[in-house]
Coordinates of C-alpha atoms in Angstrom, one line a residue:
M1 CA 118.6 -38.5 -130.4
P2 CA 118.4 -41.7 -128.7
K3 CA 122.1 -41.0 -127.9
A4 CA 120.8 -37.5 -126.2
N5 CA 117.9 -38.8 -124.7
H6 CA 120.2 -41.4 -122.5
A7 CA 122.6 -39.2 -121.2
Y8 CA 119.9 -36.3 -120.1
T9 CA 118.7 -39.3 -118.4
L10 CA 121.9 -40.9 -116.9
V11 CA 122.8 -37.0 -115.4
V12 CA 119.4 -36.9 -114.3
A13 CA 119.3 -39.9 -112.2
E14 CA 122.7 -39.2 -111.1
R15 CA 121.7 -35.8 -109.5
A16 CA 118.7 -37.9 -108.1
A17 CA 120.9 -40.3 -106.2
A18 CA 123.1 -37.8 -105.1
L19 CA 120.3 -35.5 -103.7
L20 CA 118.9 -39.4 -101.9
L21 CA 122.9 -39.3 -101.1
L22 CA 122.3 -36.7 -99.5
A23 CA 119.0 -36.8 -98.0
L24 CA 120.2 -39.7 -95.7
L25 CA 123.7 -38.4 -95.2
L26 CA 121.9 -35.2 -93.5
Y27 CA 119.3 -37.0 -91.8
G28 CA 122.3 -39.9 -90.1
V29 CA 123.8 -36.5 -89.4
G30 CA 120.4 -34.6 -87.0
R31 CA 119.7 -38.2 -85.7
I32 CA 123.3 -38.3 -84.7
L33 CA 123.4 -34.2 -83.0
E34 CA 118.9 -34.9 -81.4
P35 CA 120.8 -36.2 -78.0
F36 CA 122.8 -32.4 -78.1
A37 CA 120.9 -30.9 -80.0
L38 CA 119.3 -28.8 -76.8
A39 CA 122.8 -29.1 -75.4
I40 CA 124.7 -27.2 -78.4
A41 CA 121.8 -24.8 -78.7
F42 CA 122.1 -23.8 -74.7
G43 CA 125.8 -23.7 -75.4
A44 CA 125.8 -21.2 -78.7
F45 CA 124.2 -19.3 -76.4
I46 CA 125.9 -18.8 -73.4
A47 CA 128.9 -18.7 -76.1
I48 CA 127.4 -15.8 -77.9
G49 CA 126.3 -14.1 -74.7
T50 CA 129.8 -13.6 -73.4
W51 CA 131.7 -14.0 -76.6
P52 CA 132.9 -9.5 -75.4
A53 CA 134.2 -11.5 -71.9
R54 CA 136.5 -14.0 -74.2
A55 CA 137.1 -11.3 -77.0
A56 CA 138.3 -9.5 -73.7
L57 CA 140.6 -12.6 -72.4
V58 CA 141.6 -13.0 -75.7
A59 CA 143.2 -9.2 -76.2
R60 CA 145.3 -9.3 -73.0
G61 CA 146.8 -12.4 -75.0
L62 CA 145.8 -15.2 -73.5
R63 CA 145.0 -18.2 -76.3
P64 CA 142.0 -18.9 -76.8
G65 CA 141.8 -22.6 -75.4
I66 CA 143.7 -21.1 -72.3
A67 CA 140.9 -18.3 -72.1
S68 CA 137.7 -21.2 -72.9
V69 CA 139.3 -23.0 -69.5
L70 CA 139.6 -20.0 -67.1
M71 CA 135.6 -19.0 -69.0
L72 CA 134.7 -22.1 -68.7
V73 CA 136.3 -23.4 -64.5
V74 CA 134.5 -19.2 -63.8
L75 CA 130.7 -21.0 -64.9
I76 CA 131.3 -24.6 -62.9
L77 CA 132.7 -22.6 -60.4
A78 CA 129.0 -19.6 -60.2
V79 CA 127.2 -21.5 -61.8
A80 CA 126.8 -25.2 -62.4
L81 CA 128.6 -25.5 -58.9
P82 CA 125.4 -24.1 -56.9
A83 CA 123.2 -25.5 -59.2
T84 CA 124.9 -28.9 -57.8
L85 CA 123.9 -27.9 -54.4
I86 CA 121.2 -26.4 -55.3
V87 CA 118.6 -28.7 -57.2
P88 CA 118.8 -32.2 -56.1
D89 CA 117.1 -30.4 -52.6
L90 CA 114.8 -27.7 -54.8
G91 CA 111.1 -29.5 -54.4
D92 CA 111.5 -30.4 -50.8
Q93 CA 113.0 -26.7 -50.4
V94 CA 109.4 -24.7 -52.2
V95 CA 106.9 -27.4 -51.1
G96 CA 109.0 -26.1 -47.2
I97 CA 108.7 -22.4 -48.0
V98 CA 104.8 -22.3 -49.5
Q99 CA 103.9 -24.3 -46.0
L100 CA 105.9 -21.0 -44.0
A101 CA 103.9 -18.9 -45.7
R102 CA 101.0 -19.7 -45.3
G103 CA 101.7 -20.1 -41.9
A104 CA 102.7 -16.4 -42.0
L105 CA 99.7 -15.9 -43.5
E106 CA 97.9 -17.4 -40.9
R107 CA 99.2 -15.6 -38.1
L108 CA 99.6 -12.4 -40.1
S109 CA 98.0 -9.3 -37.8
P110 CA 94.6 -7.6 -38.4
T111 CA 96.5 -3.8 -38.2
P112 CA 99.4 -2.9 -40.3
P113 CA 102.7 -1.9 -38.2
A114 CA 103.8 1.5 -37.5
W115 CA 107.3 0.7 -39.3
L116 CA 105.1 -0.3 -42.7
T117 CA 102.8 2.3 -42.3
D118 CA 105.9 5.6 -41.6
L119 CA 107.5 5.0 -44.6
P120 CA 107.5 7.7 -46.9
V121 CA 106.1 7.3 -50.0
V122 CA 104.9 3.6 -50.1
G123 CA 104.1 3.4 -46.3
T124 CA 99.9 4.4 -47.1
S125 CA 99.1 2.0 -49.8
A126 CA 101.2 -0.6 -47.5
G127 CA 99.4 -0.3 -44.9
R128 CA 96.5 -0.2 -47.1
L129 CA 97.4 -3.7 -48.8
W130 CA 98.0 -5.0 -45.2
T131 CA 94.8 -4.9 -43.9
Q132 CA 93.3 -6.8 -46.9
A133 CA 95.2 -9.5 -46.7
G134 CA 94.5 -9.5 -43.1
A135 CA 91.2 -9.6 -44.2
L136 CA 90.6 -11.8 -46.8
R137 CA 93.3 -14.6 -44.8
D138 CA 91.2 -15.9 -43.4
N139 CA 88.9 -17.1 -47.0
F140 CA 92.0 -16.9 -48.6
S141 CA 93.4 -20.0 -46.8
E142 CA 90.4 -21.6 -47.0
V143 CA 89.8 -21.3 -51.0
V144 CA 94.1 -22.8 -51.1
R145 CA 94.0 -25.1 -48.7
P146 CA 91.9 -27.9 -50.9
Y147 CA 95.2 -27.7 -53.8
S148 CA 97.8 -27.3 -51.6
G149 CA 98.5 -30.7 -52.2
A150 CA 98.2 -30.2 -56.2
I151 CA 100.2 -27.0 -55.6
A152 CA 102.9 -29.4 -53.6
S153 CA 103.4 -31.6 -56.2
M154 CA 103.8 -29.2 -59.0
L155 CA 106.4 -27.6 -57.3
I156 CA 108.1 -30.6 -56.5
D157 CA 108.1 -32.2 -60.3
M158 CA 109.2 -28.2 -61.5
G159 CA 112.1 -29.2 -59.3
Q160 CA 112.5 -32.2 -60.9
A161 CA 112.3 -31.1 -64.5
A162 CA 115.2 -29.1 -63.1
A163 CA 116.9 -31.6 -61.3
A164 CA 117.0 -33.3 -65.0
S165 CA 117.9 -30.2 -66.8
L166 CA 121.7 -30.3 -64.3
M167 CA 123.6 -32.4 -66.9
Q168 CA 122.1 -30.2 -69.9
L169 CA 123.5 -27.3 -67.9
L170 CA 126.6 -29.3 -67.6
L171 CA 126.9 -30.5 -71.2
S172 CA 126.1 -27.1 -72.5
L173 CA 128.9 -25.6 -70.8
L174 CA 131.4 -27.8 -72.3
V175 CA 130.1 -26.7 -75.8
A176 CA 130.1 -23.8 -75.2
A177 CA 133.6 -23.9 -74.5
M178 CA 134.3 -25.4 -77.8
F179 CA 132.8 -22.0 -79.2
W180 CA 135.0 -20.7 -77.2
T181 CA 138.1 -22.0 -78.4
S182 CA 137.0 -22.3 -82.3
G183 CA 134.2 -19.1 -82.3
D184 CA 136.7 -17.4 -84.9
T185 CA 136.9 -20.0 -87.2
L186 CA 133.8 -21.4 -87.3
V187 CA 132.0 -17.2 -87.3
A188 CA 134.5 -16.8 -90.6
Q189 CA 133.0 -20.1 -91.8
L190 CA 129.8 -19.1 -91.2
R191 CA 129.1 -15.9 -92.6
E192 CA 131.1 -17.6 -95.7
I193 CA 128.1 -19.7 -95.9
A194 CA 125.9 -16.7 -95.6
G195 CA 127.4 -14.7 -98.4
R196 CA 127.1 -17.4 -100.5
L197 CA 123.0 -17.9 -100.0
G198 CA 122.4 -15.2 -99.2
G199 CA 124.4 -12.4 -99.9
Q200 CA 125.8 -9.3 -98.1
T201 CA 122.1 -9.4 -97.0
A202 CA 122.8 -12.9 -94.8
V203 CA 125.8 -11.7 -93.6
D204 CA 124.3 -9.2 -92.2
S205 CA 121.2 -11.8 -90.9
I206 CA 124.0 -12.9 -89.1
D207 CA 125.1 -10.4 -86.9
A208 CA 121.8 -8.5 -86.3
A209 CA 121.1 -12.7 -85.1
G210 CA 124.4 -12.5 -82.7
G211 CA 123.1 -8.3 -81.2
A212 CA 119.8 -10.0 -80.9
V213 CA 121.6 -13.2 -78.9
R214 CA 123.8 -11.4 -76.5
G215 CA 120.0 -8.6 -75.5
V216 CA 118.1 -11.4 -74.6
A217 CA 122.0 -13.4 -72.4
W218 CA 122.7 -9.6 -71.0
G219 CA 119.5 -8.0 -70.6
V220 CA 116.1 -10.4 -69.7
V221 CA 118.6 -14.0 -68.6
G222 CA 121.5 -11.1 -66.5
T223 CA 119.3 -9.0 -64.9
G224 CA 117.9 -12.2 -63.7
L225 CA 120.5 -13.9 -62.6
L226 CA 121.0 -10.5 -61.0
Q227 CA 118.3 -10.0 -59.1
G228 CA 117.9 -13.9 -57.4
V229 CA 121.3 -13.8 -56.3
L230 CA 120.6 -10.1 -54.7
M231 CA 117.0 -11.9 -52.7
G232 CA 119.4 -14.6 -51.9
L233 CA 121.4 -12.8 -50.3
G234 CA 118.8 -10.4 -48.7
L235 CA 117.4 -13.4 -47.5
A236 CA 120.1 -15.2 -45.7
I237 CA 121.9 -11.7 -44.3
A238 CA 118.5 -10.9 -43.4
G239 CA 118.2 -15.9 -41.9
V240 CA 114.9 -16.5 -43.5
P241 CA 114.7 -20.5 -44.3
G242 CA 115.4 -21.7 -48.0
A243 CA 117.2 -18.1 -48.5
V244 CA 118.5 -20.0 -51.7
A245 CA 116.0 -21.6 -52.9
L246 CA 113.8 -18.3 -53.2
G247 CA 116.9 -16.5 -54.2
F248 CA 116.2 -19.9 -58.0
L249 CA 112.4 -19.0 -57.6
A250 CA 113.1 -15.3 -58.1
M251 CA 115.8 -16.0 -60.9
V252 CA 112.9 -18.2 -63.0
F253 CA 110.5 -15.2 -62.1
S254 CA 112.8 -12.6 -63.0
I255 CA 113.4 -14.3 -66.7
S256 CA 110.1 -15.2 -66.9
Q257 CA 108.5 -11.2 -66.8
V258 CA 104.8 -12.2 -67.0
L259 CA 105.5 -13.2 -63.1
G260 CA 108.0 -10.7 -62.4
P261 CA 105.6 -8.7 -59.7
L262 CA 105.5 -12.4 -57.7
I263 CA 109.5 -11.0 -56.9
I264 CA 107.7 -8.5 -54.6
V265 CA 105.1 -10.3 -52.7
T266 CA 108.1 -12.9 -52.5
W267 CA 110.5 -9.9 -50.1
I268 CA 107.2 -8.7 -48.9
G269 CA 106.0 -12.7 -47.3
A270 CA 109.6 -12.6 -46.1
S271 CA 109.1 -9.0 -44.5
V272 CA 105.9 -9.9 -43.1
W273 CA 107.0 -13.7 -41.2
L274 CA 110.1 -11.4 -40.2
Y275 CA 107.7 -9.1 -38.2
G276 CA 106.0 -11.9 -37.3
Q277 CA 108.5 -13.5 -36.1
G278 CA 109.5 -10.8 -33.9
D279 CA 112.7 -9.6 -35.7
T280 CA 111.2 -5.7 -36.5
G281 CA 114.5 -4.5 -37.6
W282 CA 115.7 -7.4 -40.0
A283 CA 111.4 -6.9 -41.2
I284 CA 113.2 -3.0 -42.2
F285 CA 115.8 -4.2 -43.8
M286 CA 114.1 -6.6 -46.3
F287 CA 111.8 -4.8 -47.5
V288 CA 114.2 -2.0 -48.0
W289 CA 116.1 -4.6 -49.8
G290 CA 113.7 -6.2 -51.3
L291 CA 112.7 -2.6 -52.1
V292 CA 115.5 -1.1 -53.7
P293 CA 118.8 -3.0 -54.4
V294 CA 116.2 -6.3 -55.8
S295 CA 112.7 -4.6 -58.0
G296 CA 115.2 -1.6 -58.7
S297 CA 117.9 -3.2 -60.3
D298 CA 115.0 -5.0 -62.9
N299 CA 114.4 -0.4 -63.8
I300 CA 117.9 0.7 -64.0
V301 CA 120.1 -2.5 -64.8
R302 CA 118.4 -4.1 -67.7
P303 CA 117.6 -0.8 -69.9
L304 CA 121.9 -0.7 -69.5
L305 CA 121.9 -4.5 -70.2
I306 CA 119.1 -4.9 -73.4
Q307 CA 120.6 -1.8 -75.2
R308 CA 123.7 -3.2 -75.5
G309 CA 122.6 -5.5 -77.9
S310 CA 119.5 -5.6 -80.1
A311 CA 116.0 -5.3 -78.3
M312 CA 113.3 -7.4 -79.2
P313 CA 109.5 -6.9 -77.7
L314 CA 108.3 -8.3 -74.5
A315 CA 106.2 -10.0 -76.4
L316 CA 107.8 -12.0 -78.2
I317 CA 110.7 -12.2 -74.5
I318 CA 107.1 -14.0 -72.8
I319 CA 106.7 -16.4 -75.7
G320 CA 110.0 -17.8 -75.9
V321 CA 110.1 -17.5 -71.7
F322 CA 107.3 -19.9 -72.1
G323 CA 107.4 -21.6 -75.4
G324 CA 110.6 -22.1 -74.3
L325 CA 109.8 -24.2 -71.3
I326 CA 107.1 -26.1 -72.3
S327 CA 108.9 -27.2 -74.9
F328 CA 112.6 -27.8 -73.5
G329 CA 112.3 -28.1 -70.0
F330 CA 114.2 -25.8 -67.0
L331 CA 116.7 -24.5 -70.3
G332 CA 114.2 -23.3 -72.5
L333 CA 113.6 -20.5 -70.0
F334 CA 116.8 -19.1 -72.1
I335 CA 116.9 -20.9 -75.9
G336 CA 113.2 -20.0 -76.3
P337 CA 113.7 -16.6 -76.7
A338 CA 117.2 -16.5 -77.6
L339 CA 115.5 -19.0 -81.1
L340 CA 112.8 -15.9 -81.6
A341 CA 115.5 -13.2 -81.2
V342 CA 117.3 -14.9 -83.5
A343 CA 114.5 -15.3 -85.8
H344 CA 113.7 -11.2 -85.1
G345 CA 117.5 -10.2 -86.3
L346 CA 117.5 -12.0 -89.1
L347 CA 113.8 -10.4 -90.0
Q348 CA 114.7 -7.2 -89.1
A349 CA 118.6 -7.8 -91.4
W350 CA 116.4 -8.7 -94.1
R351 CA 113.8 -5.1 -93.6
Q352 CA 116.2 -3.3 -93.8
A353 CA 118.2 -4.9 -97.2
G354 CA 114.8 -4.7 -98.6
A355 CA 114.1 -1.1 -97.8
A356 CA 117.2 -0.3 -98.8
V357 CA 116.7 -1.6 -102.1
R358 CA 114.0 -0.2 -102.6
A359 CA 115.3 3.4 -101.2
P360 CA 116.2 5.6 -104.6

């Protein structure tokens, strides 16, 4: 009997020591990966969102490594390089835009122009808003003027945060390239681990989470990028100063969901500024461009993109955007909704599996 107790105690001690070593190992791995956690999460988000493009390249005969290099070069040229050019001067550009907008508001004519009121459908409403803005401009300027310094400081801080996120963006693209290269093996291993831990339900949850991430990537981020590009392009064509910075802000407004109406304020403000400069033709162009391609794309493109992934409630998207921004900085605009999309996808898969089990 004492020998049996001794053997049992020895087994328990060995298992406890093994668990302790495993815990220490996991803690060490976590500490090593902690500085790269944000880049890994964002890189996985990019890889999942762009996986159909990678799969299409591989299906055309390209090796995964070559396809990954090609996609990395395209994203660096399309995203990272413009961000590198924009971010260093973003704070100064935004402050200049704020001052320009304030000056345009102060010079606003008290009566709306004829071309605005004569527009079909929206002309009467637009003229009424113009008149109301003209009536309130003096009071508005007096209210805002004491806080102009704080607003400018906040915008500069936002530009600095974007600059700090630039290195994370570049690192995330490298991580995404690694996922593109060995993604098939990683997915197979992840499915195997999920199957051993939770059976087919866990495997289905992996697929649901991937669809949820793609839904956010295509529907929210894709639409935001499209609106930002269209806004910047229209402003640049019309000759509005700070077109790049305003396009960048339009992208942020679109991704945030709640701040989406500020996109309308942006292109209306640009139209008003152009009209104040005497460029009536360009003012009309900017108004139509903002109304149709920029704002119209939100109602047409977003639903088409979201339905290709996994739809997520708007409330969760908003919480993910602002929670991610507060927790992770600028890149949190993308990571926050993606993480909640994964949790939402897993929850939906678990509910569906439970309903299937309870069904007669």
